[in-house]
Coordinates of C-alpha atoms in Angstrom, one line a residue:
M1 CA -22.9 86.7 -28.2
S2 CA -24.4 83.5 -26.8
Q3 CA -23.7 82.3 -23.4
T4 CA -22.4 78.8 -22.7
P5 CA -25.3 76.9 -21.0
V6 CA -24.8 75.9 -17.4
V7 CA -24.8 72.2 -16.9
E8 CA -26.3 71.0 -13.7
L9 CA -25.1 67.7 -12.5
P10 CA -27.6 65.4 -10.8
A11 CA -27.5 65.2 -7.0
A12 CA -27.9 61.4 -7.2
V13 CA -27.0 58.8 -9.8
D14 CA -28.3 55.3 -10.2
V15 CA -25.7 53.1 -11.8
I16 CA -25.9 49.9 -13.8
N17 CA -22.4 48.5 -14.5
I18 CA -22.0 46.0 -17.3
G19 CA -18.9 44.0 -17.5
L20 CA -15.7 45.0 -15.6
P21 CA -16.5 44.7 -11.8
L22 CA -13.8 47.3 -10.9
F23 CA -16.2 50.2 -11.6
E24 CA -19.0 48.5 -9.6
S25 CA -16.8 47.8 -6.6
A26 CA -15.3 51.4 -6.7
L27 CA -18.8 52.9 -6.4
R28 CA -20.0 50.4 -3.8
D29 CA -16.9 51.2 -1.7
Q30 CA -18.1 54.8 -1.7
G31 CA -21.5 53.8 -0.4
L32 CA -23.3 54.4 -3.7
P33 CA -26.0 52.1 -5.0
V34 CA -25.0 50.1 -8.0
I35 CA -26.3 47.1 -9.9
G36 CA -23.7 44.8 -11.5
V37 CA -24.4 42.8 -14.6
D38 CA -22.1 39.8 -15.0
W39 CA -21.4 40.2 -18.8
R40 CA -18.4 38.6 -20.5
I41 CA -17.3 38.5 -24.1
P42 CA -18.9 35.4 -25.6
G43 CA -16.4 32.6 -26.1
G44 CA -13.7 34.7 -24.7
G45 CA -13.7 36.6 -28.0
E46 CA -11.8 33.8 -29.7
A47 CA -12.8 34.0 -33.4
R48 CA -13.3 30.3 -34.1
T49 CA -15.3 29.8 -30.9
V50 CA -17.5 32.8 -31.6
A51 CA -18.2 31.6 -35.1
A52 CA -19.2 28.1 -33.7
L53 CA -21.5 29.8 -31.2
S54 CA -23.1 31.8 -33.9
R55 CA -24.0 28.7 -35.8
L56 CA -25.0 26.6 -32.8
L57 CA -27.2 29.4 -31.4
G58 CA -28.4 30.5 -34.8
P59 CA -29.0 28.2 -37.8
Q60 CA -28.5 25.0 -35.8
A61 CA -30.4 26.1 -32.7
A62 CA -33.8 24.6 -33.5
R63 CA -32.2 21.2 -34.3
I64 CA -30.2 21.3 -31.1
D65 CA -33.0 22.4 -28.9
Q66 CA -35.2 19.5 -30.2
A67 CA -32.4 17.1 -29.2
N68 CA -32.0 18.8 -25.9
A69 CA -35.7 18.4 -25.1
E70 CA -35.3 14.7 -25.5
V71 CA -32.2 14.6 -23.3
L72 CA -34.1 16.5 -20.6
R73 CA -37.0 14.2 -20.9
R74 CA -34.8 11.2 -20.3
L75 CA -32.9 12.9 -17.4
N76 CA -36.2 13.9 -15.7
E77 CA -38.5 11.0 -16.4
G78 CA -36.1 8.0 -15.9
V79 CA -36.7 6.1 -12.7
P80 CA -33.5 4.6 -11.3
L81 CA -34.2 1.6 -9.1
L82 CA -31.6 0.1 -6.8
V83 CA -32.3 -3.6 -7.3
G84 CA -29.4 -5.2 -5.6
I85 CA -25.7 -5.6 -4.9
D86 CA -23.4 -8.0 -6.8
R87 CA -19.8 -8.8 -7.5
A88 CA -18.3 -6.2 -10.0
G89 CA -16.7 -8.8 -12.2
A90 CA -19.9 -10.8 -12.5
V91 CA -22.2 -7.9 -13.6
I92 CA -20.1 -5.1 -15.1
E93 CA -20.0 -5.7 -18.8
G94 CA -16.5 -5.8 -20.3
M95 CA -14.7 -6.0 -16.9
G96 CA -12.1 -8.7 -16.9
E97 CA -10.8 -10.7 -14.0
R98 CA -7.5 -8.8 -13.9
D99 CA -9.0 -5.4 -14.4
I100 CA -9.0 -2.4 -12.1
L101 CA -11.6 0.3 -12.9
H102 CA -10.7 3.8 -11.8
C103 CA -12.3 7.3 -11.6
G104 CA -12.2 9.8 -14.4
P105 CA -11.0 9.6 -18.0
S106 CA -8.5 7.1 -19.2
I107 CA -5.0 7.6 -17.8
A108 CA -1.7 5.8 -17.9
W109 CA -0.3 4.5 -14.6
E110 CA 2.7 6.9 -14.7
D111 CA 0.4 9.9 -15.2
M112 CA -1.9 9.1 -12.3
P113 CA -1.6 11.4 -9.3
D114 CA -0.3 9.9 -6.0
P115 CA -3.7 9.4 -4.4
L116 CA -5.0 7.4 -7.4
Q117 CA -1.9 5.3 -7.6
R118 CA -2.3 4.5 -3.9
S119 CA -5.9 3.5 -4.5
V120 CA -5.0 1.2 -7.3
R121 CA -2.3 -0.5 -5.3
A122 CA -4.7 -1.0 -2.4
A123 CA -7.3 -2.5 -4.7
V124 CA -4.7 -4.9 -6.2
V125 CA -3.6 -6.1 -2.7
A126 CA -7.3 -6.5 -1.6
E127 CA -7.9 -8.7 -4.7
G128 CA -5.1 -11.0 -3.5
W129 CA -2.9 -10.4 -6.6
A130 CA 0.0 -9.0 -4.6
P131 CA 1.1 -9.4 -0.9
D132 CA 1.8 -5.7 -0.3
V133 CA 1.5 -2.3 -2.0
A134 CA 5.1 -2.3 -3.3
A135 CA 4.5 -5.6 -5.1
A136 CA 1.1 -4.3 -6.3
G137 CA 2.8 -1.3 -7.9
Q138 CA 5.3 -3.5 -9.7
L139 CA 2.5 -5.7 -10.9
V140 CA 0.6 -2.7 -12.4
E141 CA 3.8 -1.3 -14.0
S142 CA 4.5 -4.7 -15.7
G143 CA 1.1 -4.5 -17.4
E144 CA -0.3 -7.6 -15.7
V145 CA -3.2 -5.6 -14.4
R146 CA -5.3 -3.6 -16.9
L147 CA -6.5 -0.2 -15.9
A148 CA -9.7 1.2 -17.3
P149 CA -12.1 4.1 -16.7
A150 CA -15.1 3.0 -14.7
N151 CA -17.2 5.5 -16.7
E152 CA -16.6 3.5 -19.9
H153 CA -18.3 0.5 -18.2
R154 CA -21.5 2.3 -17.0
T155 CA -19.9 2.6 -13.6
V156 CA -19.1 5.6 -11.4
V157 CA -16.8 5.7 -8.3
P158 CA -16.3 8.7 -6.0
M159 CA -13.1 10.6 -5.2
A160 CA -10.0 8.4 -5.8
T161 CA -11.8 5.1 -5.7
S162 CA -10.7 2.1 -7.8
I163 CA -12.3 -1.3 -7.8
G164 CA -11.4 -4.8 -8.8
P165 CA -13.6 -7.7 -9.9
S166 CA -14.3 -8.9 -6.4
A167 CA -15.7 -5.5 -5.2
P168 CA -19.4 -5.4 -4.4
V169 CA -21.3 -2.8 -6.5
Y170 CA -24.7 -1.3 -6.3
V171 CA -26.9 -2.4 -9.3
V172 CA -29.2 0.4 -10.4
Q173 CA -31.7 -0.2 -13.2
N174 CA -33.4 2.5 -15.3
E175 CA -36.0 0.3 -16.8
L176 CA -37.6 3.1 -19.0
G177 CA -34.2 3.6 -20.7
G178 CA -33.1 -0.1 -20.6
V179 CA -29.9 0.9 -18.8
T180 CA -28.2 -0.6 -15.8
A181 CA -25.5 1.3 -14.0
Y182 CA -23.1 0.5 -11.1
S183 CA -21.2 2.1 -8.3
S184 CA -19.0 1.0 -5.5
I185 CA -20.2 0.8 -1.8
N186 CA -19.1 3.8 0.2
Q187 CA -16.2 2.9 2.6
G188 CA -17.0 5.6 5.2
S189 CA -14.7 8.3 6.5
G190 CA -11.2 8.3 7.9
A191 CA -8.0 6.9 6.3
V192 CA -9.7 4.9 3.6
Q193 CA -8.9 4.0 0.0
W194 CA -11.4 6.3 -1.7
F195 CA -9.5 9.2 -0.1
G196 CA -6.2 7.9 -1.6
V197 CA -4.9 5.9 1.3
D198 CA -3.1 2.5 0.8
S199 CA -2.3 1.6 4.4
D200 CA -3.0 -1.9 5.9
A201 CA -6.1 -0.4 7.6
A202 CA -7.4 1.0 4.3
I203 CA -7.0 -2.3 2.6
E204 CA -8.7 -4.1 5.5
R205 CA -11.6 -1.6 5.1
I206 CA -11.9 -2.7 1.4
R207 CA -12.1 -6.3 2.5
F208 CA -14.6 -5.5 5.3
V209 CA -16.9 -3.8 2.7
R210 CA -16.5 -6.7 0.4
D211 CA -16.9 -9.6 2.8
K212 CA -19.4 -8.1 5.3
V213 CA -21.1 -4.8 4.3
G214 CA -21.8 -6.0 0.8
P215 CA -23.5 -9.4 1.8
V216 CA -25.5 -7.8 4.6
L217 CA -26.8 -5.0 2.4
A218 CA -27.5 -7.5 -0.4
E219 CA -29.6 -9.6 1.8
A220 CA -31.6 -6.6 3.1
L221 CA -32.2 -5.3 -0.4
S222 CA -33.3 -8.7 -1.6
N223 CA -35.9 -8.9 1.1
H224 CA -36.9 -5.2 0.8
G225 CA -37.3 -5.1 -3.0
P226 CA -36.2 -2.3 -5.4
V227 CA -35.5 1.1 -3.9
D228 CA -36.5 4.2 -5.8
A229 CA -33.2 6.1 -5.4
F230 CA -34.4 9.5 -6.6
A231 CA -37.6 9.4 -4.6
L232 CA -35.4 9.3 -1.5
A233 CA -33.1 12.1 -2.9
A234 CA -36.2 14.2 -3.6
Q235 CA -37.1 14.0 0.1
G236 CA -33.5 14.7 1.1
V237 CA -33.0 18.0 -0.8
P238 CA -35.7 19.9 1.1
M239 CA -34.1 18.5 4.3
G240 CA -30.8 20.3 3.5
D241 CA -29.0 17.7 1.4
D242 CA -27.4 18.6 -1.9
V243 CA -27.0 14.8 -2.2
H244 CA -23.3 15.2 -3.0
M245 CA -21.3 17.0 -0.3
R246 CA -24.1 16.7 2.3
V247 CA -26.0 13.4 2.2
Q248 CA -27.0 12.9 5.8
A249 CA -30.8 13.2 5.4
T250 CA -31.0 11.0 2.4
T251 CA -28.7 8.4 3.9
N252 CA -31.0 8.3 7.0
L253 CA -34.1 7.8 4.8
F254 CA -32.3 5.0 3.0
L255 CA -31.3 3.2 6.2
R256 CA -34.7 3.8 7.7
D257 CA -36.3 1.9 4.8
L258 CA -33.8 -1.0 5.1
L259 CA -33.9 -1.1 8.9
P260 CA -36.7 -3.8 9.3
Y261 CA -34.8 -6.1 6.9
L262 CA -31.4 -5.4 8.5
V263 CA -32.6 -6.4 11.9
R264 CA -33.9 -9.7 10.5
G265 CA -30.7 -10.4 8.7
T266 CA -29.1 -13.8 9.0
H267 CA -25.5 -12.9 8.2
P268 CA -23.2 -13.2 11.3
A269 CA -21.7 -9.8 10.7
T270 CA -25.1 -8.0 10.7
A271 CA -24.6 -6.2 14.0
E272 CA -21.0 -5.1 13.0
V273 CA -22.3 -3.8 9.7
A274 CA -25.2 -2.0 11.4
T275 CA -22.6 -0.1 13.6
F276 CA -20.7 0.8 10.5
L277 CA -23.8 2.0 8.6
S278 CA -24.9 4.2 11.6
G279 CA -21.6 6.1 11.4
N280 CA -21.4 6.5 7.7
H281 CA -23.3 9.7 6.7
L282 CA -22.1 9.4 3.1
M283 CA -23.6 5.9 2.5
F284 CA -26.2 7.1 0.0
L285 CA -23.7 9.1 -2.1
N286 CA -22.7 6.1 -4.2
V287 CA -26.3 5.0 -4.7
A288 CA -27.2 8.5 -6.0
M289 CA -24.2 8.4 -8.3
A290 CA -25.2 5.1 -9.9
A291 CA -28.8 6.4 -10.3
A292 CA -27.5 9.5 -12.0
K293 CA -25.3 7.4 -14.3
S294 CA -28.2 5.3 -15.4
L295 CA -29.9 8.5 -16.6
V296 CA -27.0 10.1 -18.4
E297 CA -26.2 6.8 -20.1
W298 CA -29.7 6.7 -21.5
A299 CA -29.5 10.4 -22.5
S300 CA -26.1 9.9 -24.2
D301 CA -27.7 8.1 -27.1
V302 CA -29.5 11.3 -28.3
R303 CA -27.8 12.7 -31.4
G304 CA -27.2 16.4 -32.0
S305 CA -27.5 17.5 -28.4
S306 CA -25.4 20.2 -26.7
I307 CA -26.0 18.8 -23.2
V308 CA -23.1 17.3 -21.2
T309 CA -23.7 13.6 -20.2
T310 CA -20.3 12.8 -18.7
M311 CA -18.2 15.0 -16.3
A312 CA -15.4 13.2 -14.5
R313 CA -11.9 13.8 -13.0
N314 CA -8.9 11.5 -12.4
G315 CA -6.9 14.1 -10.5
T316 CA -4.8 14.8 -13.5
T317 CA -7.3 15.5 -16.2
Y318 CA -10.9 16.7 -16.2
G319 CA -13.1 15.2 -18.9
V320 CA -16.5 15.8 -20.4
R321 CA -18.6 14.1 -23.1
L322 CA -21.7 15.3 -24.9
A323 CA -24.9 13.4 -25.7
G324 CA -24.6 11.9 -29.1
G325 CA -20.9 12.5 -29.2
G326 CA -19.9 8.8 -28.9
D327 CA -16.9 7.9 -26.7
D328 CA -14.9 11.0 -27.4
W329 CA -13.6 12.7 -24.2
F330 CA -12.6 16.4 -24.1
L331 CA -9.9 17.0 -21.6
A332 CA -8.3 19.8 -19.6
P333 CA -6.0 19.8 -16.6
S334 CA -7.9 18.9 -13.4
P335 CA -8.3 22.2 -11.3
P336 CA -7.8 22.8 -7.6
I337 CA -10.8 23.1 -5.4
Q338 CA -11.3 26.9 -5.4
D339 CA -13.8 27.5 -2.6
A340 CA -12.6 25.3 0.2
L341 CA -12.5 24.8 3.9
Y342 CA -9.5 22.8 5.2
Y343 CA -8.8 20.8 8.3
P344 CA -6.3 22.5 10.7
G345 CA -2.8 22.4 9.4
F346 CA -3.8 21.9 5.7
G347 CA -4.3 24.2 2.8
P348 CA -4.1 24.5 -1.0
E349 CA -0.4 23.5 -1.0
T350 CA -1.2 20.1 0.4
S351 CA -4.3 19.3 -1.7
A352 CA -4.7 17.1 -4.7
P353 CA -6.6 18.5 -7.7
D354 CA -10.3 17.8 -8.2
I355 CA -10.9 14.0 -8.5
G356 CA -13.7 11.5 -8.9
D357 CA -16.8 10.6 -10.9
S358 CA -19.3 12.2 -8.5
A359 CA -19.7 15.2 -10.8
V360 CA -22.3 13.1 -12.6
L361 CA -24.7 14.3 -9.9
E362 CA -24.3 17.9 -11.1
L363 CA -25.6 16.8 -14.5
V364 CA -29.0 15.6 -13.1
G365 CA -29.9 18.4 -10.7
L366 CA -28.0 17.4 -7.5
G367 CA -24.8 18.7 -6.0
G368 CA -24.1 22.3 -7.2
P369 CA -27.6 22.8 -8.7
A370 CA -29.1 21.9 -5.3
A371 CA -26.7 24.1 -3.3
A372 CA -29.3 26.9 -2.6
N373 CA -31.2 24.8 0.0
S374 CA -28.2 23.4 1.8
P375 CA -26.7 25.3 4.8
A376 CA -23.8 22.8 4.7
V377 CA -22.8 23.9 1.2
A378 CA -23.3 27.5 2.1
G379 CA -20.6 27.1 4.7
F380 CA -18.0 26.5 2.0
L381 CA -19.2 29.5 -0.1
G382 CA -18.9 32.2 2.5
G383 CA -21.3 31.1 5.1
R384 CA -24.5 32.8 4.0
M385 CA -27.4 31.2 2.3
S386 CA -27.2 33.9 -0.3
H387 CA -23.9 32.5 -1.4
A388 CA -25.4 29.0 -1.8
I389 CA -28.3 30.5 -3.7
A390 CA -25.9 32.3 -6.0
A391 CA -24.2 29.0 -6.8
T392 CA -27.6 27.5 -7.9
R393 CA -28.4 30.7 -9.9
S394 CA -25.1 30.3 -11.8
M395 CA -26.1 26.7 -12.7
Q396 CA -29.5 28.0 -13.8
R397 CA -27.8 30.2 -16.3
I398 CA -25.9 27.3 -18.0
C399 CA -28.6 24.6 -17.8
A400 CA -31.3 23.8 -20.4
G401 CA -34.1 23.0 -17.9
E402 CA -35.1 22.2 -14.4
S403 CA -35.9 19.1 -12.4
P404 CA -39.6 18.2 -11.7
R405 CA -38.6 16.1 -8.7
F406 CA -35.8 18.0 -6.9
R407 CA -37.4 21.1 -5.5
L408 CA -35.8 24.0 -3.6
P409 CA -38.1 25.4 -0.9
I410 CA -35.9 28.4 -0.4
L411 CA -36.4 29.5 -4.0
D412 CA -40.2 29.2 -4.0
N413 CA -40.0 25.4 -4.7
V414 CA -38.4 25.9 -8.1
G415 CA -36.8 22.7 -9.6
T416 CA -33.0 22.4 -9.5
P417 CA -31.3 23.2 -12.8
V418 CA -30.7 20.2 -15.1
G419 CA -28.9 19.6 -18.3
V420 CA -25.6 21.5 -18.6
D421 CA -25.7 23.1 -22.0
V422 CA -22.2 23.4 -23.5
R423 CA -23.3 26.4 -25.6
K424 CA -24.3 28.4 -22.5
V425 CA -21.1 27.4 -20.7
V426 CA -18.9 28.7 -23.5
E427 CA -21.0 31.7 -24.4
L428 CA -21.2 33.0 -20.8
G429 CA -17.8 31.7 -19.5
I430 CA -19.6 30.1 -16.5
T431 CA -18.6 26.5 -15.8
P432 CA -20.4 24.0 -13.5
A433 CA -19.8 24.1 -9.8
V434 CA -19.0 20.7 -8.3
N435 CA -19.4 20.1 -4.6
T436 CA -16.6 17.8 -3.5
G437 CA -14.1 16.6 -0.9
I438 CA -10.4 17.4 -0.9
I439 CA -7.6 14.8 -0.3
H440 CA -3.9 15.1 0.4
A441 CA -1.8 15.4 -2.7
T442 CA 1.1 13.2 -1.6
A443 CA 1.1 12.0 2.0
G444 CA -1.6 9.3 1.6
T445 CA -3.3 10.5 4.8
G446 CA -6.8 10.9 3.3
Q447 CA -9.2 13.8 3.4
V448 CA -8.0 17.3 4.3
G449 CA -11.1 19.4 3.6
A450 CA -14.0 19.9 1.3
G451 CA -15.3 22.6 -1.0
V452 CA -16.6 23.6 -4.4
A453 CA -14.6 23.1 -7.6
W454 CA -15.3 25.1 -10.8
A455 CA -14.7 23.1 -13.9
P456 CA -12.1 24.3 -16.4
I457 CA -13.6 26.0 -19.5
E458 CA -11.2 24.4 -22.0
C459 CA -12.8 21.0 -22.2
F460 CA -16.2 22.6 -22.8
T461 CA -14.9 24.8 -25.5
D462 CA -13.3 21.7 -27.3
A463 CA -16.6 19.8 -26.9
L464 CA -18.5 22.8 -28.4
L465 CA -16.2 22.9 -31.4
D466 CA -16.6 19.2 -32.0
L467 CA -20.4 19.6 -31.9
D468 CA -20.1 22.4 -34.4
R469 CA -18.0 20.1 -36.6
R470 CA -20.5 17.1 -36.3
L471 CA -23.5 19.3 -37.2
A472 CA -21.9 21.0 -40.2
P473 CA -23.9 20.4 -43.4
D474 CA -21.1 18.4 -45.1
A475 CA -20.1 16.5 -41.9

């Protein structure tokens, strides 16, 4: 009669947990070592999505990878030069004299969130088309003012910005790609229009930027000559900027270069403008956005790519477009800002959803991809640099390449991740992290905090399915 063998259990166990984090956290709570692997069912397990992934990562992969290599070349080799400042209606192609360009995808007036409606009303009053914001709203409702997405005019505007034809805009040329892009001039902090404020003071700030800041900067830039926008950003990233949420270092470099030409300025408002510039730590944000737009516009002409070349929010919808996908937007509801720090007395219940065109920066290696080297961004992600590094690592997992110009000293000088690949986003269930400000949802009081917003997966899934359709043999 045989004896049942005695099973000796090991005194110690090394655990690798794949998938559900509950097992990992239970062991860690008991003080046991465990390695967690963040694995998720590809495409959420949805049959149509999984089938599309199988084709796009299988038979179509070589074709897509070749197109993606060209997109990355354009994103990394284009040189955006800030060449001047001009009147929006004079230089933005297709902008009419009764047009207001707004952030994000196309949206009807009645569907705009409160901060964006306030911004549009303020722009209409600043243009002189209406005597006050009430009359401005009626004018828009009547259809006498045309609303259009800035993105569809090679223009990008941050947060809840909207601009009329008299607004001054940065003119950024990507000569290698033959593309010119535009952005508004930053209005600074406080109760201002780009934060969804339509007060008399906010409207006066629009006029101040138009009538004084624009002309003073235009004169200085004309005397200085073209500014290599990303050469400045490449210096700012090792100095702690992500060049999205934190732009202080790059702004200082920009103003340092312009300083000799500012002090020689002939405009009577030069001293007043210099005071404004010295207190506006976000001044370079809009320059960087226009520079990024000039690159993604060039890259958008590449057919058959899986890389995202537009990512924008209007506070109601979140939209993406793919290189080679034409003018088609893929939309999902704009999300809240998930990892956030609020001013005292404010919180998620008072906050508008994610808004603005500044997510274009995340597509070229700035913002979220550069989080690892920014202590300021780390403060919104738990306070430790390891949290900021994790944000960059997540972007590495969904990007097709890395930047040769934006380097992260904290990660052994590796380049920031570039080229959000919709296949990786949908396969892994990891969406881009966008560093952004937070504005009040309804009160029209301006900024209430800042944080990191994670894009919704639905618009990326729809873009992936459209790419699969376009690349089908009989398409």
